[in-house]
Each structure stands twice: as C-alpha cells, then as structure tokens.
Tab-separated table of N, CA, C and O in Angstrom:
chain	number	residue	atom	x	y	z
A	19	MET	N	-20.585	1.933	18.303
A	19	MET	CA	-21.190	2.509	19.472
A	19	MET	C	-21.157	4.032	19.433
A	19	MET	O	-22.105	4.684	19.840
A	20	ILE	N	-20.085	4.614	18.923
A	20	ILE	CA	-19.961	6.066	18.871
A	20	ILE	C	-20.931	6.664	17.855
A	20	ILE	O	-21.568	7.676	18.133
A	21	LYS	N	-21.043	6.041	16.682
A	21	LYS	CA	-21.908	6.588	15.631
A	21	LYS	C	-23.361	6.719	16.086
A	21	LYS	O	-23.941	7.798	15.952
A	22	PRO	N	-23.989	5.661	16.625
A	22	PRO	CA	-25.390	5.820	17.036
A	22	PRO	C	-25.572	6.788	18.215
A	22	PRO	O	-26.542	7.531	18.264
A	23	PHE	N	-24.619	6.768	19.135
A	23	PHE	CA	-24.746	7.622	20.325
A	23	PHE	C	-24.775	9.098	19.947
A	23	PHE	O	-25.570	9.879	20.464
A	24	PHE	N	-23.888	9.499	19.021
A	24	PHE	CA	-23.816	10.899	18.615
A	24	PHE	C	-24.633	11.196	17.358
A	24	PHE	O	-24.644	12.326	16.878
A	25	GLY	N	-25.272	10.186	16.774
A	25	GLY	CA	-26.086	10.397	15.576
A	25	GLY	C	-25.264	10.671	14.332
A	25	GLY	O	-25.676	11.430	13.457
A	26	LEU	N	-24.084	10.067	14.236
A	26	LEU	CA	-23.194	10.286	13.094
A	26	LEU	C	-23.527	9.334	11.958
A	26	LEU	O	-23.995	8.220	12.177
A	27	ASN	N	-23.259	9.771	10.730
A	27	ASN	CA	-23.465	8.928	9.553
A	27	ASN	C	-22.215	8.137	9.178
A	27	ASN	O	-22.291	7.169	8.435
A	28	TYR	N	-21.048	8.575	9.639
A	28	TYR	CA	-19.788	7.899	9.343
A	28	TYR	C	-18.859	8.082	10.533
A	28	TYR	O	-19.057	8.953	11.364
A	29	PHE	N	-17.857	7.240	10.633
A	29	PHE	CA	-16.896	7.317	11.729
A	29	PHE	C	-15.952	8.486	11.475
A	29	PHE	O	-15.255	8.507	10.460
A	30	PRO	N	-15.877	9.485	12.353
A	30	PRO	CA	-15.134	10.709	12.066
A	30	PRO	C	-13.625	10.627	12.268
A	30	PRO	O	-12.915	11.564	11.932
A	31	PHE	N	-13.089	9.522	12.777
A	31	PHE	CA	-11.673	9.474	13.123
A	31	PHE	C	-10.874	8.535	12.233
A	31	PHE	O	-9.971	7.861	12.689
A	32	LYS	N	-11.202	8.489	10.950
A	32	LYS	CA	-10.460	7.656	10.015
A	32	LYS	C	-9.304	8.447	9.425
A	32	LYS	O	-9.335	9.666	9.364
A	33	LYS	N	-8.279	7.737	8.960
A	33	LYS	CA	-7.162	8.412	8.311
A	33	LYS	C	-7.497	8.808	6.881
A	33	LYS	O	-6.949	9.763	6.366
A	34	ASP	N	-8.379	8.073	6.225
A	34	ASP	CA	-8.806	8.424	4.872
A	34	ASP	C	-9.933	9.444	4.977
A	34	ASP	O	-11.065	9.104	5.294
A	35	ILE	N	-9.609	10.676	4.714
A	35	ILE	CA	-10.566	11.768	4.898
A	35	ILE	C	-11.409	11.923	3.634
A	35	ILE	O	-10.899	12.256	2.578
A	36	GLN	N	-12.682	11.670	3.739
A	36	GLN	CA	-13.617	11.893	2.639
A	36	GLN	C	-14.523	13.083	2.950
A	36	GLN	O	-14.796	13.898	2.090
A	37	LYS	N	-14.986	13.153	4.189
A	37	LYS	CA	-15.886	14.220	4.611
A	37	LYS	C	-15.352	14.823	5.900
A	37	LYS	O	-14.915	14.114	6.786
A	38	ILE	N	-15.371	16.148	5.979
A	38	ILE	CA	-15.006	16.811	7.216
A	38	ILE	C	-16.044	17.897	7.497
A	38	ILE	O	-16.766	18.338	6.613
A	39	PHE	N	-16.114	18.322	8.741
A	39	PHE	CA	-17.047	19.363	9.139
A	39	PHE	C	-16.545	20.705	8.639
A	39	PHE	O	-15.415	21.101	8.916
A	40	PHE	N	-17.365	21.405	7.868
A	40	PHE	CA	-16.968	22.712	7.338
A	40	PHE	C	-17.440	23.823	8.249
A	40	PHE	O	-18.603	23.899	8.600
A	41	SER	N	-16.521	24.668	8.613
A	41	SER	CA	-16.831	25.843	9.429
A	41	SER	C	-16.277	27.068	8.709
A	41	SER	O	-15.591	26.967	7.698
A	42	ARG	N	-16.559	28.229	9.248
A	42	ARG	CA	-16.048	29.462	8.660
A	42	ARG	C	-14.514	29.477	8.706
A	42	ARG	O	-13.856	29.912	7.761
A	43	GLN	N	-13.946	28.976	9.803
A	43	GLN	CA	-12.494	28.952	9.940
A	43	GLN	C	-11.862	27.981	8.940
A	43	GLN	O	-10.797	28.258	8.386
A	44	LEU	N	-12.522	26.856	8.703
A	44	LEU	CA	-12.006	25.888	7.740
A	44	LEU	C	-12.040	26.463	6.330
A	44	LEU	O	-11.106	26.270	5.545
A	45	ASP	N	-13.095	27.185	6.001
A	45	ASP	CA	-13.190	27.818	4.690
A	45	ASP	C	-12.082	28.857	4.522
A	45	ASP	O	-11.458	28.955	3.467
A	46	TYR	N	-11.808	29.628	5.569
A	46	TYR	CA	-10.726	30.609	5.538
A	46	TYR	C	-9.379	29.917	5.324
A	46	TYR	O	-8.569	30.353	4.494
A	47	LEU	N	-9.138	28.837	6.055
A	47	LEU	CA	-7.888	28.092	5.923
A	47	LEU	C	-7.748	27.498	4.528
A	47	LEU	O	-6.665	27.536	3.940
A	48	LYS	N	-8.830	26.982	3.971
A	48	LYS	CA	-8.809	26.439	2.611
A	48	LYS	C	-8.442	27.523	1.604
A	48	LYS	O	-7.621	27.303	0.706
A	49	ASN	N	-9.001	28.721	1.750
A	49	ASN	CA	-8.680	29.823	0.849
A	49	ASN	C	-7.230	30.252	0.981
A	49	ASN	O	-6.573	30.560	-0.018
A	50	ARG	N	-6.716	30.261	2.210
A	50	ARG	CA	-5.310	30.622	2.418
A	50	ARG	C	-4.370	29.602	1.763
A	50	ARG	O	-3.392	29.959	1.138
A	51	CYS	N	-4.689	28.323	1.932
A	51	CYS	CA	-3.854	27.277	1.342
A	51	CYS	C	-3.948	27.307	-0.185
A	51	CYS	O	-2.953	27.087	-0.872
A	52	SER	N	-5.114	27.580	-0.711
A	52	SER	CA	-5.258	27.700	-2.170
A	52	SER	C	-4.429	28.865	-2.690
A	52	SER	O	-3.827	28.783	-3.759
A	53	HIS	N	-4.374	29.943	-1.922
A	53	HIS	CA	-3.564	31.095	-2.322
A	53	HIS	C	-2.080	30.735	-2.368
A	53	HIS	O	-1.380	31.085	-3.310
A	54	PHE	N	-1.595	30.020	-1.358
A	54	PHE	CA	-0.174	29.677	-1.379
A	54	PHE	C	0.137	28.682	-2.492
A	54	PHE	O	1.214	28.701	-3.073
A	55	ILE	N	-0.824	27.836	-2.872
A	55	ILE	CA	-0.640	26.929	-4.021
A	55	ILE	C	-0.560	27.755	-5.309
A	55	ILE	O	0.302	27.523	-6.151
A	56	ASP	N	-1.449	28.741	-5.452
A	56	ASP	CA	-1.472	29.579	-6.654
A	56	ASP	C	-0.200	30.403	-6.797
A	56	ASP	O	0.266	30.652	-7.914
A	57	THR	N	0.368	30.855	-5.686
A	57	THR	CA	1.579	31.681	-5.740
A	57	THR	C	2.852	30.852	-5.641
A	57	THR	O	3.934	31.417	-5.595
A	58	GLN	N	2.712	29.524	-5.611
A	58	GLN	CA	3.836	28.590	-5.530
A	58	GLN	C	4.711	28.882	-4.314
A	58	GLN	O	5.930	28.896	-4.383
A	59	GLY	N	4.073	29.092	-3.191
A	59	GLY	CA	4.785	29.411	-1.968
A	59	GLY	C	4.962	28.207	-1.072
A	59	GLY	O	4.621	27.082	-1.407
A	60	ILE	N	5.508	28.489	0.082
A	60	ILE	CA	5.693	27.485	1.121
A	60	ILE	C	4.849	27.926	2.310
A	60	ILE	O	4.798	29.108	2.635
A	61	ALA	N	4.206	26.980	2.951
A	61	ALA	CA	3.323	27.320	4.068
A	61	ALA	C	3.701	26.532	5.312
A	61	ALA	O	4.251	25.447	5.229
A	62	LEU	N	3.384	27.100	6.446
A	62	LEU	CA	3.564	26.454	7.737
A	62	LEU	C	2.232	26.526	8.457
A	62	LEU	O	1.682	27.605	8.636
A	63	LEU	N	1.717	25.380	8.839
A	63	LEU	CA	0.441	25.310	9.545
A	63	LEU	C	0.713	24.929	10.987
A	63	LEU	O	1.275	23.875	11.263
A	64	THR	N	0.336	25.794	11.910
A	64	THR	CA	0.520	25.521	13.329
A	64	THR	C	-0.828	25.658	14.045
A	64	THR	O	-1.747	26.288	13.531
A	65	GLY	N	-0.917	25.076	15.216
A	65	GLY	CA	-2.137	25.186	16.005
A	65	GLY	C	-2.052	24.316	17.234
A	65	GLY	O	-1.112	23.539	17.412
A	66	ASP	N	-3.040	24.456	18.080
A	66	ASP	CA	-3.094	23.679	19.310
A	66	ASP	C	-3.283	22.199	19.024
A	66	ASP	O	-3.772	21.815	17.954
A	67	ILE	N	-2.930	21.377	19.984
A	67	ILE	CA	-3.127	19.937	19.878
A	67	ILE	C	-4.614	19.649	19.722
A	67	ILE	O	-5.440	20.186	20.463
A	68	GLY	N	-4.943	18.828	18.733
A	68	GLY	CA	-6.337	18.447	18.524
A	68	GLY	C	-7.168	19.453	17.768
A	68	GLY	O	-8.385	19.329	17.703
A	69	SER	N	-6.528	20.472	17.187
A	69	SER	CA	-7.295	21.497	16.486
A	69	SER	C	-7.663	21.106	15.056
A	69	SER	O	-8.409	21.829	14.405
A	70	GLY	N	-7.135	19.978	14.549
A	70	GLY	CA	-7.510	19.496	13.228
A	70	GLY	C	-6.509	19.788	12.123
A	70	GLY	O	-6.854	19.739	10.942
A	71	LYS	N	-5.274	20.079	12.479
A	71	LYS	CA	-4.254	20.390	11.484
A	71	LYS	C	-4.024	19.228	10.527
A	71	LYS	O	-4.083	19.404	9.302
A	72	THR	N	-3.793	18.047	11.045
A	72	THR	CA	-3.520	16.875	10.221
A	72	THR	C	-4.745	16.502	9.394
A	72	THR	O	-4.629	16.179	8.206
A	73	THR	N	-5.909	16.558	9.997
A	73	THR	CA	-7.141	16.245	9.273
A	73	THR	C	-7.317	17.191	8.109
A	73	THR	O	-7.640	16.769	6.989
A	74	PHE	N	-7.111	18.485	8.328
A	74	PHE	CA	-7.250	19.457	7.247
A	74	PHE	C	-6.229	19.208	6.136
A	74	PHE	O	-6.586	19.213	4.961
A	75	ILE	N	-4.976	18.997	6.507
A	75	ILE	CA	-3.930	18.790	5.496
A	75	ILE	C	-4.232	17.557	4.657
A	75	ILE	O	-4.109	17.584	3.433
A	76	ARG	N	-4.640	16.465	5.283
A	76	ARG	CA	-4.989	15.260	4.521
A	76	ARG	C	-6.139	15.529	3.576
A	76	ARG	O	-6.126	15.111	2.419
A	77	TRP	N	-7.163	16.238	4.051
A	77	TRP	CA	-8.311	16.558	3.202
A	77	TRP	C	-7.892	17.470	2.053
A	77	TRP	O	-8.271	17.252	0.902
A	78	PHE	N	-7.100	18.497	2.348
A	78	PHE	CA	-6.686	19.457	1.322
A	78	PHE	C	-5.821	18.794	0.257
A	78	PHE	O	-6.017	19.010	-0.935
A	79	ILE	N	-4.879	17.967	0.677
A	79	ILE	CA	-4.010	17.280	-0.282
A	79	ILE	C	-4.823	16.336	-1.167
A	79	ILE	O	-4.585	16.241	-2.365
A	80	ASN	N	-5.809	15.642	-0.597
A	80	ASN	CA	-6.654	14.751	-1.392
A	80	ASN	C	-7.514	15.506	-2.389
A	80	ASN	O	-7.958	14.929	-3.372
A	81	SER	N	-7.745	16.797	-2.167
A	81	SER	CA	-8.557	17.578	-3.096
A	81	SER	C	-7.741	18.102	-4.279
A	81	SER	O	-8.313	18.615	-5.231
A	82	LEU	N	-6.418	17.967	-4.222
A	82	LEU	CA	-5.552	18.464	-5.301
A	82	LEU	C	-5.180	17.346	-6.268
A	82	LEU	O	-5.290	16.171	-5.958
A	83	ASN	N	-4.706	17.744	-7.445
A	83	ASN	CA	-4.244	16.797	-8.458
A	83	ASN	C	-2.861	16.280	-8.037
A	83	ASN	O	-1.897	17.037	-7.983
A	84	HIS	N	-2.767	14.990	-7.756
A	84	HIS	CA	-1.508	14.414	-7.258
A	84	HIS	C	-0.414	14.389	-8.322
A	84	HIS	O	0.765	14.264	-7.981
A	85	ASN	N	-0.758	14.517	-9.588
A	85	ASN	CA	0.255	14.552	-10.648
A	85	ASN	C	0.877	15.932	-10.794
A	85	ASN	O	1.924	16.073	-11.413
A	86	SER	N	0.252	16.950	-10.232
A	86	SER	CA	0.740	18.320	-10.391
A	86	SER	C	1.537	18.833	-9.200
A	86	SER	O	2.228	19.835	-9.310
A	87	TYR	N	1.427	18.181	-8.059
A	87	TYR	CA	2.050	18.684	-6.842
A	87	TYR	C	2.844	17.598	-6.138
A	87	TYR	O	2.512	16.425	-6.210
A	88	LYS	N	3.889	18.032	-5.429
A	88	LYS	CA	4.678	17.138	-4.614
A	88	LYS	C	4.484	17.554	-3.155
A	88	LYS	O	4.636	18.721	-2.815
A	89	PHE	N	4.144	16.614	-2.309
A	89	PHE	CA	3.839	16.908	-0.916
A	89	PHE	C	4.906	16.339	-0.019
A	89	PHE	O	5.377	15.222	-0.221
A	90	ILE	N	5.279	17.111	0.987
A	90	ILE	CA	6.284	16.686	1.953
A	90	ILE	C	5.723	16.901	3.347
A	90	ILE	O	5.264	17.988	3.683
A	91	TYR	N	5.720	15.828	4.147
A	91	TYR	CA	5.316	15.935	5.549
A	91	TYR	C	6.576	15.949	6.411
A	91	TYR	O	7.460	15.114	6.231
A	92	ILE	N	6.650	16.879	7.316
A	92	ILE	CA	7.787	16.928	8.258
A	92	ILE	C	7.229	16.888	9.663
A	92	ILE	O	6.341	17.606	10.012
C-alpha cells in the first residue's frame, strides 16, 4: 500500500540496505567516513532521532570489504 501511494519502486524501510536516497549531506558523510577509514581512525556518528544514522551505517558497512574491516556496533 505504501509503495503505490508514494510511487516508490522498493520498500524503503528494510534492514537490508541496497538503495538509499543520495543527498549532498549523505555524500559529505560518506566522504568523512571514507577519510576515517583511510586514516584508520575511530568515528562517532550522532544525530537526531530518525535522521538516518543506522540506515547510513548499514549502507556504508555493506559497501566495504568485510574481510578487511572489523565492525562494532555499540
């Protein structure tokens, strides 16, 4: 019911993130996270409730090589 009403091609609230909406802020966040990966740093992602923190992290982690990185959720 949600997909036809809003004209969506896929259900946007799945835990398996394949596609997400790209915005200028998302591109900036992706570049920042790539930088901390390149410098082997530690990052803290904060934001308002519902701002897409978990969705972004799931998408970003799925875009990396799982054999090269270890991920910890707290």
